[in-house]
Tab-separated table of C-alpha atoms in Angstrom:
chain	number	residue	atom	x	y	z
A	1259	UNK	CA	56.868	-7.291	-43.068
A	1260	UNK	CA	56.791	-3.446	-42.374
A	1261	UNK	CA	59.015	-3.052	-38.772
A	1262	UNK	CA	60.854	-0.338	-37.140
A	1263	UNK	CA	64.335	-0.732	-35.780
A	1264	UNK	CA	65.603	1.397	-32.598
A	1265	UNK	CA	69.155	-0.043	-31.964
A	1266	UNK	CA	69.666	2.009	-28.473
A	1267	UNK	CA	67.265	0.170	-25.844
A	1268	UNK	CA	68.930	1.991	-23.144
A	1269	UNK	CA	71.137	4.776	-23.161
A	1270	UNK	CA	72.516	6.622	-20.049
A	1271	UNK	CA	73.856	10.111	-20.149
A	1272	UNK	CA	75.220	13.114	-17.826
A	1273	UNK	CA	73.085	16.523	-18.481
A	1274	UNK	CA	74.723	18.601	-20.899
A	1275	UNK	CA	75.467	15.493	-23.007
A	1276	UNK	CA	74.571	15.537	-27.092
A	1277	UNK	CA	71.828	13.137	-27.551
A	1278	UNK	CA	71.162	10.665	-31.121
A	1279	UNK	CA	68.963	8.185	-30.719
A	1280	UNK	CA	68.550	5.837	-34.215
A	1281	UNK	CA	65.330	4.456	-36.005
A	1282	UNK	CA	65.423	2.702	-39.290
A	1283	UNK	CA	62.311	1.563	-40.670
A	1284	UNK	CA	61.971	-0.964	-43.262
A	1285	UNK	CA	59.317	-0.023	-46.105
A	1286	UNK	CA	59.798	0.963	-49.650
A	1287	UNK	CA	57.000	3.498	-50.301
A	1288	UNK	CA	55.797	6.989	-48.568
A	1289	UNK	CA	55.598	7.068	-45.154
A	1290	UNK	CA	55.007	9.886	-42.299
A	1291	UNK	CA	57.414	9.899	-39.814
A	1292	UNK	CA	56.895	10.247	-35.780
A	1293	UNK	CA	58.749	10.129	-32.189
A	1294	UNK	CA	56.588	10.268	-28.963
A	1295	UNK	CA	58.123	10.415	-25.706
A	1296	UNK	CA	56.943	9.157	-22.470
A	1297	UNK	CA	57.615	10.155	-19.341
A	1298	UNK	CA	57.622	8.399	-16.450
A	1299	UNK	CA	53.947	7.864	-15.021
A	1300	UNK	CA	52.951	9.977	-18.063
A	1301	UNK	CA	50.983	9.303	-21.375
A	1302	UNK	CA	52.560	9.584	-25.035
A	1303	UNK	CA	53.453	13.043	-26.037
A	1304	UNK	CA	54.252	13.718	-29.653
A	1305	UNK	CA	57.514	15.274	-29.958
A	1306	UNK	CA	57.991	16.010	-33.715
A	1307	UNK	CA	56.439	14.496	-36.924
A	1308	UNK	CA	57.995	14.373	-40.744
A	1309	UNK	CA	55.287	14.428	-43.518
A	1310	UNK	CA	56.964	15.852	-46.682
A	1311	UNK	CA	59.383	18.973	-47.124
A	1312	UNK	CA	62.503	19.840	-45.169
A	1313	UNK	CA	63.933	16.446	-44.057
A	1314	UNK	CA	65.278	18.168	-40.750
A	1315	UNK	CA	62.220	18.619	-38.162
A	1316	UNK	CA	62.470	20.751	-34.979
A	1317	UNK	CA	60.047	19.531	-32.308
A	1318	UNK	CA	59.534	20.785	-29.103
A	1319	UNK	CA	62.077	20.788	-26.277
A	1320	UNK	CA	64.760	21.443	-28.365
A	1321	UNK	CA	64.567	18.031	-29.982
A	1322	UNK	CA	64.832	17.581	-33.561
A	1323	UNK	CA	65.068	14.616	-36.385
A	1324	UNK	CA	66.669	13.998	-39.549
A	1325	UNK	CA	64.614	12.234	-42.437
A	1326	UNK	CA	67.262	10.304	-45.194
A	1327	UNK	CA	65.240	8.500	-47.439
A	1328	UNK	CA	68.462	6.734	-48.408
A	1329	UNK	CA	68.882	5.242	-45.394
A	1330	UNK	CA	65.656	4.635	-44.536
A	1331	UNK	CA	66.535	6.479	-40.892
A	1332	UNK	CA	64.621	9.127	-38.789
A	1333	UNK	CA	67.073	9.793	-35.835
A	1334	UNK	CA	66.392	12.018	-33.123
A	1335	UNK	CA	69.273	14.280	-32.099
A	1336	UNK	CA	69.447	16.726	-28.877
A	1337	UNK	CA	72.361	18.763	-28.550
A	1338	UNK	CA	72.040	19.528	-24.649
A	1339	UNK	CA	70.342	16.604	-22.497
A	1340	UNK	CA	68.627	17.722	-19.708
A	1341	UNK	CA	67.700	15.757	-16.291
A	1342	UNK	CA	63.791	16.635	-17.045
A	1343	UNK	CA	64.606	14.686	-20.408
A	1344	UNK	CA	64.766	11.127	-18.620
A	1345	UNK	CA	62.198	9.100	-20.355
A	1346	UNK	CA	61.154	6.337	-22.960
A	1347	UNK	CA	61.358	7.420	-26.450
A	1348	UNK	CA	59.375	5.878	-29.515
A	1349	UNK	CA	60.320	5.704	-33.189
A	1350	UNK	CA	56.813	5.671	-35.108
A	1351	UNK	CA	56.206	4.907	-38.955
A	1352	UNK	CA	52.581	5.385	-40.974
A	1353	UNK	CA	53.113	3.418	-44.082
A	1354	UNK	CA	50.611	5.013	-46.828
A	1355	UNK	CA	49.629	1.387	-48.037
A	1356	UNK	CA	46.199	-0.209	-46.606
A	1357	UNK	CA	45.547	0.675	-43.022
A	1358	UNK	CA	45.391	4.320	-43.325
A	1359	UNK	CA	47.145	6.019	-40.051
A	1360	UNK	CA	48.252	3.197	-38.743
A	1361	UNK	CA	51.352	3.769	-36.830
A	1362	UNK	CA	54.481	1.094	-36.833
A	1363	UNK	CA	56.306	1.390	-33.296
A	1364	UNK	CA	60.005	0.806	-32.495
A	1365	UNK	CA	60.616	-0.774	-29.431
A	1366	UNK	CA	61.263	1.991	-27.745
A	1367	UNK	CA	64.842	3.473	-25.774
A	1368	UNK	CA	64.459	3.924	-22.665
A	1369	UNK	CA	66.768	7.670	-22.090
A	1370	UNK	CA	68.242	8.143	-18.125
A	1371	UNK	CA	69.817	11.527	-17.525
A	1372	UNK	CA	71.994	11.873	-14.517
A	1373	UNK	CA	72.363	15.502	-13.242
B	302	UNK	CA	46.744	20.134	-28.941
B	303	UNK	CA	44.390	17.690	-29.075
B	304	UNK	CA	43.247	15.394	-25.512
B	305	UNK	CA	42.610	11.951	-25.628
B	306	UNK	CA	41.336	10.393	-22.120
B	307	UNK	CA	40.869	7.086	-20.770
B	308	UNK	CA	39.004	5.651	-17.650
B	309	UNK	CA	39.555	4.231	-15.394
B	310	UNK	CA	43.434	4.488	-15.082
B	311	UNK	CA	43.161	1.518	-13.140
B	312	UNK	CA	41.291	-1.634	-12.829
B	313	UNK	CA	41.955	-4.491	-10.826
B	314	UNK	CA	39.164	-7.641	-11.076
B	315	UNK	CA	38.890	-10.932	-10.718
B	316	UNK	CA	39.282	-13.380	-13.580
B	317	UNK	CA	36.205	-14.571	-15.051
B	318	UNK	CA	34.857	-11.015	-15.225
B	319	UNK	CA	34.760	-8.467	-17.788
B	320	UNK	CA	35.998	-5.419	-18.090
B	321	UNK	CA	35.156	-2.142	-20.166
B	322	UNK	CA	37.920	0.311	-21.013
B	323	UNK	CA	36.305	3.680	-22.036
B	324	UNK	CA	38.330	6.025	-24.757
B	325	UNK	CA	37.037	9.579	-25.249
B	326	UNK	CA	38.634	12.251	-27.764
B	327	UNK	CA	38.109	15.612	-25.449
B	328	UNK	CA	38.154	18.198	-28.053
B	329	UNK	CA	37.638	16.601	-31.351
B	330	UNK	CA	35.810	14.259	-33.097
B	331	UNK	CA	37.232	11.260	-34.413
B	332	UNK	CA	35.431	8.578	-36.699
B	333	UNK	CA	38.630	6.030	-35.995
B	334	UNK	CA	40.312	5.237	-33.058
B	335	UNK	CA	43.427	2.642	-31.780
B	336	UNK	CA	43.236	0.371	-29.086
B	337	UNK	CA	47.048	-0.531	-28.246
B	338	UNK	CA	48.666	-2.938	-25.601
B	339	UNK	CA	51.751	-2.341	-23.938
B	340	UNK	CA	53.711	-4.727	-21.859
B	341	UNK	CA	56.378	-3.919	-19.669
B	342	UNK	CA	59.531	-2.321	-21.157
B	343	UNK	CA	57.994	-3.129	-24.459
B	344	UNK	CA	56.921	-1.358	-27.272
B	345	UNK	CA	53.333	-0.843	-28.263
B	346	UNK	CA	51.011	-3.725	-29.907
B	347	UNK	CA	48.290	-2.447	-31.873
B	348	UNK	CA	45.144	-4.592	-31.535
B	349	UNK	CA	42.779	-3.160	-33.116
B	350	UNK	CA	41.421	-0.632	-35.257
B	351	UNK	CA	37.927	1.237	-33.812
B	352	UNK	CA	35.614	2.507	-36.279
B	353	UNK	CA	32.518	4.422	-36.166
B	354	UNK	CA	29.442	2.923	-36.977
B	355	UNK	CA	31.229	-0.134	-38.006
B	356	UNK	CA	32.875	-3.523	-36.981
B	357	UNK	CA	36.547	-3.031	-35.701
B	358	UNK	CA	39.210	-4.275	-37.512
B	359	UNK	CA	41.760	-6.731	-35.265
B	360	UNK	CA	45.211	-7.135	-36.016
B	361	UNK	CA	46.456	-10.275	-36.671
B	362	UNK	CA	46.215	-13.136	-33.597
B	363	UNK	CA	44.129	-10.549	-31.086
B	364	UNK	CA	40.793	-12.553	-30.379
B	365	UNK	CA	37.904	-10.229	-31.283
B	366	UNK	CA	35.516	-12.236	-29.062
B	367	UNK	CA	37.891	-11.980	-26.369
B	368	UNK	CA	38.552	-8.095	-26.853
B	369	UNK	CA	35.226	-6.294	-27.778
B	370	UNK	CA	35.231	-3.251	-29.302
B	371	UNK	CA	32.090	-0.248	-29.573
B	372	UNK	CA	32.887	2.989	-31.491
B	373	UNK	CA	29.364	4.234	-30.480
B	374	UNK	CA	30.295	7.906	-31.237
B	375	UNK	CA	32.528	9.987	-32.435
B	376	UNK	CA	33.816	10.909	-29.202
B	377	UNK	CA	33.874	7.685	-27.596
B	378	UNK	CA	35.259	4.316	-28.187
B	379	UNK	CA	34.897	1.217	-25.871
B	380	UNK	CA	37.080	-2.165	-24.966
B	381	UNK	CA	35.731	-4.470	-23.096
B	382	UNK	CA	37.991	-7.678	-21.829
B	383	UNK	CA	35.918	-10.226	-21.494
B	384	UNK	CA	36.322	-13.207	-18.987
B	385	UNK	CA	39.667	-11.834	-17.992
B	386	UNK	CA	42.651	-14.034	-17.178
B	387	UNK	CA	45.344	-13.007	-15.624
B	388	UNK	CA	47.909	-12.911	-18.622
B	389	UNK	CA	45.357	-10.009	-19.507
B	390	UNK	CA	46.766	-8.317	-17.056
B	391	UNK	CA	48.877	-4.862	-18.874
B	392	UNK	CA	48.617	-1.321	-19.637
B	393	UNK	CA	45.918	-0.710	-22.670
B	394	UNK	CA	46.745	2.778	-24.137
B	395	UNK	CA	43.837	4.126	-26.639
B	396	UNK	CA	44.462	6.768	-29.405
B	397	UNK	CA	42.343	8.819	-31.881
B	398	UNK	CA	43.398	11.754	-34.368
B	399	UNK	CA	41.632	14.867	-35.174
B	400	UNK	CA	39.983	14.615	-39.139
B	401	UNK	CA	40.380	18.481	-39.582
B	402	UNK	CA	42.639	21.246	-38.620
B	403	UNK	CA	45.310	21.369	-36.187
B	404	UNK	CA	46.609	17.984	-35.474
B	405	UNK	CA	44.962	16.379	-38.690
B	406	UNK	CA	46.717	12.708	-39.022
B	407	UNK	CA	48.478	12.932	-35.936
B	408	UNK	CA	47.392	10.325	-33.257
B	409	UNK	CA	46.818	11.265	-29.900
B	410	UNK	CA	47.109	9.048	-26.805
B	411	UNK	CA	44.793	8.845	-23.832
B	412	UNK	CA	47.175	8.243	-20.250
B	413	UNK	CA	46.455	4.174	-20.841
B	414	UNK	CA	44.391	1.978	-18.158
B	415	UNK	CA	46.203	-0.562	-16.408
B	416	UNK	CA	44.971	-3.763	-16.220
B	417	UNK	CA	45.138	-6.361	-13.056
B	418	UNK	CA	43.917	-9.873	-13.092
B	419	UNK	CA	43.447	-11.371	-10.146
């Protein structure tokens, strides 16, 4: 079955601190890529997407995301946490097989930043 | 980008009753929409699939009688819990994505209704 793996569930860092969170996915064909973020009390926000091209995605906030087809990974990567950053992040996969945009969520790593 | 809402943010009821979870896209139309579950510190269920002008699709083990779904535009999508039970009780978060332009196959979420069973 299709699933996507976040291995951090919860990860606790000072501000200032680089940031990688992981997400393998297991699924052999095309897929697009996503990470949302919520904030606390807050809806989903999309922070960056892969469809095709450069494997390396900038997204907003200074976040970005690293697509190796090898691996089968899509790992988010900050290089300066901030406090404002504290949140739950989500690792997303759209398989192109059958269900047409439906998304594949991790389970999520919940991100603390202490100042 | 593209807004997604939800009402109401909140419902508490007692079991028995039903209860209908509106999903509007804002600023876009959008002939398919999610309905999604979250429990806490949890990832993200999909239930079910919301199409316009047709039947829904459910995922596997989510009781369509139990969760109805209406896609009666293509702006609006309903779920209605019917004869709620408690273990109903959790955070429904809807989603739609814009068919053209800016945004095109990226979902958007609505800010989620949460659920109480009494």
């Amino acid at each position: 079955a299709q699933s996507v793996s976040q291995h951090n569930h919860h990860v606790i860092l000072s501000e200032a601190a680089s940031l990688e969170l992981g997400c393998n996915y297991s699924y052999g064909g095309t897929v697009n890529l996503f990470w949302y973020v919520q904030y606390p009390g807050q809806h989903l926000q999309l922070l960056l997407k892969y469809f095709s091209g450069d494997p390396l995605v900038k997204g907003i906030k200074g976040f970005e995301a690293e697509f190796i087809k090898s691996k089968f990974s899509f790992n988010l990567r900050k290089p300066s946490v901030q406090w404002s950053d504290t949140a739950e992040y989500f690792c997303a996969v759209r398989p192109f097989s059958g269900g047409y945009n439906k998304l594949i969520f991790g389970a999520g790593t919940r991100l603390a930043v202490h100042p | 980008g593209a807004v997604v809402s939800q009402h109401p943010s909140r419902v508490i009821c007692k079991s028995g009753t039903s209860v209908k979870i509106e999903c509007r896209s804002l600023d876009f139309q959008a002939t398919t929409m999610f309905w999604y579950r979250q429990f806490p510190k949890k990832s993200l269920m999909l239930m079910a699939t919301s199409n316009e002008g047709s039947k829904a699709t459910y995922e596997q083990g989510v009781e369509k009688d139990k969760f109805l779904i209406n896609h009666a535009s293509l702006t609006l999508s309903t779920l209605t819990v019917t004869s709620a039970h408690p273990e109903d009780s959790s955070f429904y978060i809807c989603s739609a994505y814009p068919q053209v332009g800016e945004g095109y196959e990226t979902q958007y979420f609505g800010p989620g209704t949460r659920l109480l069973v009494l």
